[in-house]
Amino acid sequence: MAAAYGKVSRAILAAAGLVGAVGVMAAAAASHSGESRNLGAIAAICLAHGPALLALGLAGRGRVLEWAAIILALGTIVFAGDLGMREWLGRGAFPGAAPLGGGAMIVGWLAAAIGGLVHFRSS
């Protein structure tokens, strides 16, 4: 199990780095462009969720926190990706992508809360 968790943890850390980098790039692009709600939203979402993924990848223990990180990462990628496609291609990734990604982020945060409670109760 430790080897499998190591692979998941590395994937979460890689996602954290990518999400954080996209957040910085979106913030820079938003500051140099006109009125872009999408770029501002991408920056805010990615710069909020990148550090959370980093923390979960480094310190998260247990299946619940592992799944929380996976769901949070996927939700962030789908949400930010959809907004990016809307910004640069004029259309979303697929119908309902942003609400699906946003919902996944909410579920990921709730799973992180549950994982914290489960971890502390078992300690």
mmCIF file of C-alpha atoms in Angstrom:
data_model
loop_
_atom_site.group_PDB
_atom_site.id
_atom_site.type_symbol
_atom_site.label_atom_id
_atom_site.label_comp_id
_atom_site.label_asym_id
_atom_site.label_seq_id
_atom_site.Cartn_x
_atom_site.Cartn_y
_atom_site.Cartn_z
ATOM 1 C CA MET A 1 0.000 0.000 0.000
ATOM 2 C CA ALA A 2 2.854 2.427 0.715
ATOM 3 C CA ALA A 3 4.081 2.201 -2.880
ATOM 4 C CA ALA A 4 0.614 2.924 -4.239
ATOM 5 C CA TYR A 5 0.179 5.876 -1.902
ATOM 6 C CA GLY A 6 3.564 7.174 -2.990
ATOM 7 C CA LYS A 7 2.437 7.261 -6.616
ATOM 8 C CA VAL A 8 -0.800 9.023 -5.733
ATOM 9 C CA SER A 9 1.062 11.480 -3.524
ATOM 10 C CA ARG A 10 3.499 12.278 -6.341
ATOM 11 C CA ALA A 11 0.600 12.786 -8.766
ATOM 12 C CA ILE A 12 -1.080 15.134 -6.277
ATOM 13 C CA LEU A 13 2.149 17.098 -5.848
ATOM 14 C CA ALA A 14 2.550 17.328 -9.631
ATOM 15 C CA ALA A 15 -1.040 18.570 -9.911
ATOM 16 C CA ALA A 16 -0.347 21.114 -7.157
ATOM 17 C CA GLY A 17 2.625 22.473 -9.076
ATOM 18 C CA LEU A 18 0.718 22.684 -12.349
ATOM 19 C CA VAL A 19 -2.342 24.264 -10.741
ATOM 20 C CA GLY A 20 -0.155 26.812 -8.945
ATOM 21 C CA ALA A 21 1.749 27.677 -12.127
ATOM 22 C CA VAL A 22 -1.500 28.124 -14.059
ATOM 23 C CA GLY A 23 -2.752 30.381 -11.270
ATOM 24 C CA VAL A 24 0.286 32.641 -11.508
ATOM 25 C CA MET A 25 0.102 32.741 -15.312
ATOM 26 C CA ALA A 26 -3.618 33.560 -15.216
ATOM 27 C CA ALA A 27 -3.026 36.323 -12.661
ATOM 28 C CA ALA A 28 -0.306 37.815 -14.856
ATOM 29 C CA ALA A 29 -2.479 37.576 -17.967
ATOM 30 C CA ALA A 30 -5.427 39.129 -16.125
ATOM 31 C CA SER A 31 -3.314 42.075 -15.005
ATOM 32 C CA HIS A 32 -2.195 42.781 -18.583
ATOM 33 C CA SER A 33 -5.508 42.247 -20.320
ATOM 34 C CA GLY A 34 -8.679 44.257 -20.298
ATOM 35 C CA GLU A 35 -11.754 43.018 -18.533
ATOM 36 C CA SER A 36 -11.432 39.244 -18.182
ATOM 37 C CA ARG A 37 -13.550 37.630 -15.500
ATOM 38 C CA ASN A 38 -12.379 34.198 -16.648
ATOM 39 C CA LEU A 39 -8.679 34.911 -16.107
ATOM 40 C CA GLY A 40 -9.351 36.388 -12.680
ATOM 41 C CA ALA A 41 -11.453 33.369 -11.725
ATOM 42 C CA ILE A 42 -8.810 30.925 -12.995
ATOM 43 C CA ALA A 43 -6.150 32.752 -10.973
ATOM 44 C CA ALA A 44 -8.249 32.788 -7.802
ATOM 45 C CA ILE A 45 -9.279 29.125 -8.046
ATOM 46 C CA CYS A 46 -5.814 27.853 -8.919
ATOM 47 C CA LEU A 47 -3.962 29.976 -6.368
ATOM 48 C CA ALA A 48 -6.389 28.809 -3.663
ATOM 49 C CA HIS A 49 -6.387 25.128 -4.577
ATOM 50 C CA GLY A 50 -2.714 24.694 -5.525
ATOM 51 C CA PRO A 51 -1.474 25.184 -1.935
ATOM 52 C CA ALA A 52 -4.255 22.943 -0.603
ATOM 53 C CA LEU A 53 -3.180 20.187 -2.984
ATOM 54 C CA LEU A 54 0.437 20.725 -1.960
ATOM 55 C CA ALA A 55 -0.499 20.325 1.706
ATOM 56 C CA LEU A 56 -2.577 17.212 1.035
ATOM 57 C CA GLY A 57 0.169 15.709 -1.097
ATOM 58 C CA LEU A 58 2.822 16.303 1.555
ATOM 59 C CA ALA A 59 0.912 15.661 4.752
ATOM 60 C CA GLY A 60 -2.312 13.917 3.813
ATOM 61 C CA ARG A 61 -2.601 10.453 5.293
ATOM 62 C CA GLY A 62 -5.316 7.925 4.833
ATOM 63 C CA ARG A 63 -7.723 6.962 2.113
ATOM 64 C CA VAL A 64 -10.224 9.751 2.757
ATOM 65 C CA LEU A 65 -7.616 12.517 2.438
ATOM 66 C CA GLU A 66 -6.121 10.795 -0.588
ATOM 67 C CA TRP A 67 -9.521 10.759 -2.315
ATOM 68 C CA ALA A 68 -10.173 14.328 -1.189
ATOM 69 C CA ALA A 69 -6.989 15.440 -2.938
ATOM 70 C CA ILE A 70 -7.782 13.492 -6.109
ATOM 71 C CA ILE A 71 -11.305 14.918 -6.313
ATOM 72 C CA LEU A 72 -10.067 18.430 -5.522
ATOM 73 C CA ALA A 73 -7.356 18.215 -8.193
ATOM 74 C CA LEU A 74 -9.709 16.890 -10.868
ATOM 75 C CA GLY A 75 -12.374 19.455 -10.031
ATOM 76 C CA THR A 76 -9.867 22.297 -10.182
ATOM 77 C CA ILE A 77 -8.470 21.121 -13.515
ATOM 78 C CA VAL A 78 -11.931 20.697 -15.076
ATOM 79 C CA PHE A 79 -13.176 24.052 -13.760
ATOM 80 C CA ALA A 80 -10.089 26.079 -14.700
ATOM 81 C CA GLY A 81 -9.757 24.243 -18.007
ATOM 82 C CA ASP A 82 -13.340 25.043 -18.939
ATOM 83 C CA LEU A 83 -12.869 28.733 -18.098
ATOM 84 C CA GLY A 84 -9.611 28.791 -20.067
ATOM 85 C CA MET A 85 -11.308 27.286 -23.108
ATOM 86 C CA ARG A 86 -14.078 29.863 -22.820
ATOM 87 C CA GLU A 87 -11.461 32.615 -22.642
ATOM 88 C CA TRP A 88 -9.299 31.529 -25.571
ATOM 89 C CA LEU A 89 -11.544 29.374 -27.766
ATOM 90 C CA GLY A 90 -14.900 31.019 -27.124
ATOM 91 C CA ARG A 91 -16.563 27.787 -25.976
ATOM 92 C CA GLY A 92 -16.436 25.531 -22.957
ATOM 93 C CA ALA A 93 -14.840 22.099 -22.694
ATOM 94 C CA PHE A 94 -18.224 20.322 -22.630
ATOM 95 C CA PRO A 95 -21.716 21.197 -21.412
ATOM 96 C CA GLY A 96 -21.775 21.487 -17.642
ATOM 97 C CA ALA A 97 -17.996 21.334 -17.209
ATOM 98 C CA ALA A 98 -17.733 24.359 -14.904
ATOM 99 C CA PRO A 99 -20.519 23.250 -12.543
ATOM 100 C CA LEU A 100 -19.127 19.702 -12.552
ATOM 101 C CA GLY A 101 -15.651 20.981 -11.685
ATOM 102 C CA GLY A 102 -17.019 23.363 -9.063
ATOM 103 C CA GLY A 103 -19.110 20.609 -7.517
ATOM 104 C CA ALA A 104 -16.095 18.320 -7.426
ATOM 105 C CA MET A 105 -14.076 21.011 -5.654
ATOM 106 C CA ILE A 106 -16.817 21.338 -3.030
ATOM 107 C CA VAL A 107 -16.915 17.557 -2.560
ATOM 108 C CA GLY A 108 -13.108 17.503 -2.312
ATOM 109 C CA TRP A 109 -13.127 20.137 0.432
ATOM 110 C CA LEU A 110 -15.868 18.303 2.328
ATOM 111 C CA ALA A 111 -13.923 15.053 2.008
ATOM 112 C CA ALA A 112 -10.844 16.831 3.385
ATOM 113 C CA ALA A 113 -12.907 17.958 6.380
ATOM 114 C CA ILE A 114 -14.185 14.419 6.934
ATOM 115 C CA GLY A 115 -10.675 13.031 6.502
ATOM 116 C CA GLY A 116 -9.403 15.394 9.152
ATOM 117 C CA LEU A 117 -12.093 14.336 11.581
ATOM 118 C CA VAL A 118 -11.553 10.644 10.881
ATOM 119 C CA HIS A 119 -7.795 11.016 11.283
ATOM 120 C CA PHE A 120 -8.039 12.856 14.591
ATOM 121 C CA ARG A 121 -10.641 10.484 15.994
ATOM 122 C CA SER A 122 -8.447 7.458 15.228
ATOM 123 C CA SER A 123 -5.284 9.016 16.708
#
